[in-house]
Coordinates of C-alpha atoms in Angstrom, one line a residue:
X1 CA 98.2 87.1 85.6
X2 CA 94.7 86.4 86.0
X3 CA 93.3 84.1 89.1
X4 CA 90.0 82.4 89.5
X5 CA 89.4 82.3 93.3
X6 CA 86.8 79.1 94.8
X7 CA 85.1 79.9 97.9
X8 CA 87.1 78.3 101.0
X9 CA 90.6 79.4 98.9
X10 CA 93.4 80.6 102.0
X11 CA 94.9 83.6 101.5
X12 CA 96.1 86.5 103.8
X13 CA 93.1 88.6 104.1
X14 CA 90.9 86.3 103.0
X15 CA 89.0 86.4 99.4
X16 CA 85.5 86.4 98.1
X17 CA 85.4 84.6 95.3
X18 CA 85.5 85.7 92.0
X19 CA 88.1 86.7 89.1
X20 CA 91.7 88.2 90.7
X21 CA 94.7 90.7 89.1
X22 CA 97.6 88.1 90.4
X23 CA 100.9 90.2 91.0
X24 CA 103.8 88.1 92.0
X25 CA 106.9 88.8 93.7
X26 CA 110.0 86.4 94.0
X27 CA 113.6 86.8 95.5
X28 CA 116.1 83.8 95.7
X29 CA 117.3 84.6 99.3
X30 CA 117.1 82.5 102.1
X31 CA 113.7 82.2 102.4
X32 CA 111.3 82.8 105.7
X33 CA 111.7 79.7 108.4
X34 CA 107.9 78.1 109.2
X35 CA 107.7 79.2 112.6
X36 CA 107.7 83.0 111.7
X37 CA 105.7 82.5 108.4
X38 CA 102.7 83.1 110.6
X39 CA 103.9 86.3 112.2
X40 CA 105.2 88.3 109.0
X41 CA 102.4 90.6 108.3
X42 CA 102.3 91.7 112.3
X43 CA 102.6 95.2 112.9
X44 CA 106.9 95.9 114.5
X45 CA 107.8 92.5 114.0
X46 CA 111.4 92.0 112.5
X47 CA 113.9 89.7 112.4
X48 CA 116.0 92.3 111.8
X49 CA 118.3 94.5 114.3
X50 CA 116.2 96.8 116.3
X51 CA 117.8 100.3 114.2
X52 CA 117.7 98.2 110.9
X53 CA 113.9 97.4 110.3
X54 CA 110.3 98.6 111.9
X55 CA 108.6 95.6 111.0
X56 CA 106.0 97.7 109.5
X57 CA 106.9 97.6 105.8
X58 CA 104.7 94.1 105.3
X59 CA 101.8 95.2 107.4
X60 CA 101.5 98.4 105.5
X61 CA 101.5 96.5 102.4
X62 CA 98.9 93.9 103.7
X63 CA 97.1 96.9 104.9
X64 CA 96.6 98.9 101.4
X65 CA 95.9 95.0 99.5
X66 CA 92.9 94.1 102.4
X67 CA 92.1 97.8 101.7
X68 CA 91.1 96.9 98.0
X69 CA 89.5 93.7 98.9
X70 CA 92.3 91.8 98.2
X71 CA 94.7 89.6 99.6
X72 CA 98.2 87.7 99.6
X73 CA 99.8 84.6 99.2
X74 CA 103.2 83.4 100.4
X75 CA 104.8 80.5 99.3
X76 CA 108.9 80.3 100.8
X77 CA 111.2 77.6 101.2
X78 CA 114.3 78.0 103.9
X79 CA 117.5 78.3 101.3
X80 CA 115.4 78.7 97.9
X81 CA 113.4 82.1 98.2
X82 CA 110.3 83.6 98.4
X83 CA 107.2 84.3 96.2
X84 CA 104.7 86.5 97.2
X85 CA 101.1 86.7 95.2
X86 CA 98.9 89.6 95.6
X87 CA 95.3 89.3 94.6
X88 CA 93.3 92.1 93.5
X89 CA 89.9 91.6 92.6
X90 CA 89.6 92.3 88.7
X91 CA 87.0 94.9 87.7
X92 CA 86.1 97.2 84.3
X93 CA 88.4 100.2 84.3
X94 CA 85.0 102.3 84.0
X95 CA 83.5 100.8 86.7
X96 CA 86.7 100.5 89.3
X97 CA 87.4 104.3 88.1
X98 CA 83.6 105.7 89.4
X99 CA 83.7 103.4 92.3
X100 CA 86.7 104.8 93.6
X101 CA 85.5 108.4 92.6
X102 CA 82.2 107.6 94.6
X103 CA 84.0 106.1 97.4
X104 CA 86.7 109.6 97.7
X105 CA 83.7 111.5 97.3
X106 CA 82.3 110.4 100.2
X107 CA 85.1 110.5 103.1
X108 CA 83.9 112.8 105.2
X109 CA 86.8 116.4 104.8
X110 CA 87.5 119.1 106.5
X111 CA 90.1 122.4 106.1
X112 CA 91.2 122.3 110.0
X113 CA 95.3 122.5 110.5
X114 CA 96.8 118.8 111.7
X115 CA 99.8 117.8 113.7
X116 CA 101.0 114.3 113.1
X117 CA 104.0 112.7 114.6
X118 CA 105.5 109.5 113.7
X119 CA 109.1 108.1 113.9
X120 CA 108.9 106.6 110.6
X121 CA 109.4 109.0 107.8
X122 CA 107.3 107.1 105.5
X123 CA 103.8 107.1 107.9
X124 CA 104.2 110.7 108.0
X125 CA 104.7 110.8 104.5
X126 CA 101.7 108.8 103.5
X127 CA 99.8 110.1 106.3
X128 CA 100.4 113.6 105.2
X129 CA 99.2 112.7 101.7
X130 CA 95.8 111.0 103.5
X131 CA 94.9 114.0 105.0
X132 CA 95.7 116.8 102.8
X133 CA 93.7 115.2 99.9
X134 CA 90.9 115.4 102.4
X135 CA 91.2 118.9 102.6
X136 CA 93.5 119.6 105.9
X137 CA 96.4 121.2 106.9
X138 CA 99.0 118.8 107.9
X139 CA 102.6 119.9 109.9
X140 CA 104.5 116.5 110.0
X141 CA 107.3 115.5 112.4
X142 CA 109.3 112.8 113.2
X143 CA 110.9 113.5 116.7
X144 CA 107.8 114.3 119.5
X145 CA 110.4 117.0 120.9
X146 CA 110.4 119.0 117.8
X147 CA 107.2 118.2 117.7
X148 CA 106.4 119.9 121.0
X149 CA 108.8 122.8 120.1
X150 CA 106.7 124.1 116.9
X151 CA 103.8 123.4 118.8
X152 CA 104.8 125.4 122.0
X153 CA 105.7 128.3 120.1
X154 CA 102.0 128.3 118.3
X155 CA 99.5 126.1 120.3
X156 CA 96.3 127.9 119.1
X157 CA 97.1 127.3 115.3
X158 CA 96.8 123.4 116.1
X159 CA 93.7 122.0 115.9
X160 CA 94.6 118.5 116.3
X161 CA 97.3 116.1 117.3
X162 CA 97.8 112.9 115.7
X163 CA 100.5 110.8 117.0
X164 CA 102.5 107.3 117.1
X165 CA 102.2 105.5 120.9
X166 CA 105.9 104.6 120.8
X167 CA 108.3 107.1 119.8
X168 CA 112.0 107.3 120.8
X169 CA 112.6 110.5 123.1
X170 CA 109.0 110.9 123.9
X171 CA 105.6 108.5 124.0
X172 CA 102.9 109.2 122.4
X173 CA 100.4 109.7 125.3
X174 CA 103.2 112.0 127.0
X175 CA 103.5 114.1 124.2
X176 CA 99.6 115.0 124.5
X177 CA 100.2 115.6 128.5
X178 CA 103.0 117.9 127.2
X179 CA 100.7 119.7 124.8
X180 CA 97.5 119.9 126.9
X181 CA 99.8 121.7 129.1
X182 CA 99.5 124.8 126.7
X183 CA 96.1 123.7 125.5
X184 CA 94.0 121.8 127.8
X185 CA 91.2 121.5 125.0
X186 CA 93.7 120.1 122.2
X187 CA 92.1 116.5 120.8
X188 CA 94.1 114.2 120.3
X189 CA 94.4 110.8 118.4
X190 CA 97.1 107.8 119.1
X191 CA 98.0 105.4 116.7
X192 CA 99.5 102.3 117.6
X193 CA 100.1 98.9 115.9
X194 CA 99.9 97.0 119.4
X195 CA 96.8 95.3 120.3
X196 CA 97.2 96.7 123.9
X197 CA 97.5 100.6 122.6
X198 CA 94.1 101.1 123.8
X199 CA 94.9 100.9 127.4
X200 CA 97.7 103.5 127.0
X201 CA 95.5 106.2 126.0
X202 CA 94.5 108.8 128.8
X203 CA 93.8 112.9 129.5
X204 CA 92.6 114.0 126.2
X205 CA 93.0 111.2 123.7
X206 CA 89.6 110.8 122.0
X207 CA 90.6 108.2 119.9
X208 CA 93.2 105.4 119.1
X209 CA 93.6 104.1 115.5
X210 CA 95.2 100.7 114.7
X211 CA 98.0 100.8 112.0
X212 CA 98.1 100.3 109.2
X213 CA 96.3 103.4 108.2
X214 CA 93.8 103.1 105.9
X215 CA 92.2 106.6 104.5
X216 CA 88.6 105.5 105.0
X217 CA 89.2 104.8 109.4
X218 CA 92.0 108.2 109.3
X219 CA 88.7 109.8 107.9
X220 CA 85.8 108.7 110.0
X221 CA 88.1 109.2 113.0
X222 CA 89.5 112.6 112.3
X223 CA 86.2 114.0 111.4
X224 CA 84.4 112.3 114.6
X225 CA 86.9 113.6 116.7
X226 CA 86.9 117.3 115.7
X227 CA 83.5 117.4 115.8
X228 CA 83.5 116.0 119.6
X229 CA 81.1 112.8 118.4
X230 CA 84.4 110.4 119.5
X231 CA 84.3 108.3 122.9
X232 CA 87.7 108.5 124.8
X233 CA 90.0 105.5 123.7
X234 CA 87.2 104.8 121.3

């Protein structure tokens, strides 16, 4: 469907106005109670059993929509489903298709070998993906332990670490003591989806990156970091 959007319309994310791609999504489950409504696009929160849901699957999504200026509507009713409306702002295919050539083209690259570590098999995934079409080297890992095994047996082939704050087994920030151990020098990046991640960071964390990744911050932080332009905890 096609949406015109008024100024003052509210949606998650928030709209200019204009002329909107309208995707829409409907179960006929049991529907999202009022008082969490407000909460479901927060990074790790579930309503789900701790080993059955991250909580991240929403803020991901609401992450790549806000990442093409759009945004999303939710309409639910306890007992009678949900419907969720995505909005996409609508553009010539010629136009969108040079604009998001021009906008590639410009994400600062590099060819320098990554290590990124996330429990969640599909950040590493898509954050592999990120950084290898900008031109790096990417070694992905779930656990921090094997993590710290591969990177123990070869610490000078890493040029930096990119890693989840909270990991099972291992934190984030500990895994970077346990690497500077072998490298002292070794950057390093956190990523977190808590507001307080920030704090965390210490020794040789340069920078801390708020999930949801988008490619354009993973960019501009990677590159600053490697070239030594980052503030710590910046």
């Amino acid at each position: 469907d096609e949406a015109e959007v008024a100024a003052g319309t509210v949606v998650a994310g928030g709209l200019s106005p204009g002329t909107y791609v309208v995707l829409r999504v409907a179960d006929t489950g049991s529907g999202i109670a009022p008082e969490i409504m407000e909460r479901i696009f927060d990074p790790y929160f579930t309503t789900r059993e701790l080993e059955n849901g991250s909580g991240l699957g929403l803020a991901v999504v609401y992450g790549i929509v806000q990442g093409h200026e759009g945004g999303i509507d939710v309409t639910s009713e306890p007992g009678a489903g949900t419907i969720f409306s995505i909005y996409l702002p609508r553009r010539e295919t010629a136009v969108a298709a040079g604009r998001v050539k021009a906008d590639a083209a410009s994400l600062p690259r590099g060819t320098e070998h990554i290590m990124l570590v996330d429990d969640e098999e599909d950040i590493v995934a898509v954050g592999t993906r990120m950084l290898e079409h900008l031109g790096y080297r990417v070694s992905g890992y779930q656990s921090p332990v094997d993590a710290l095994e591969a990177f123990g047996r070869d610490p000078e082939t890493v040029d930096l670490l990119i890693t989840d704050l909270t990991m099972p087994g291992m934190t984030g920030d500990g895994l970077v003591e346990r690497c500077s151990r072998f490298r002292p020098e070794l950057p390093a990046i956190i990523c977190t989806g808590f507001d307080g991640g920030a704090r965390e960071c210490r020794g040789r964390v340069a920078a801390v990156i708020r999930k949801p990744l988008s490619i354009s911050r993973l960019a501009v932080a990677v590159r600053r970091v490697l070239d030594g332009d980052a503030d710590a905890c910046g």
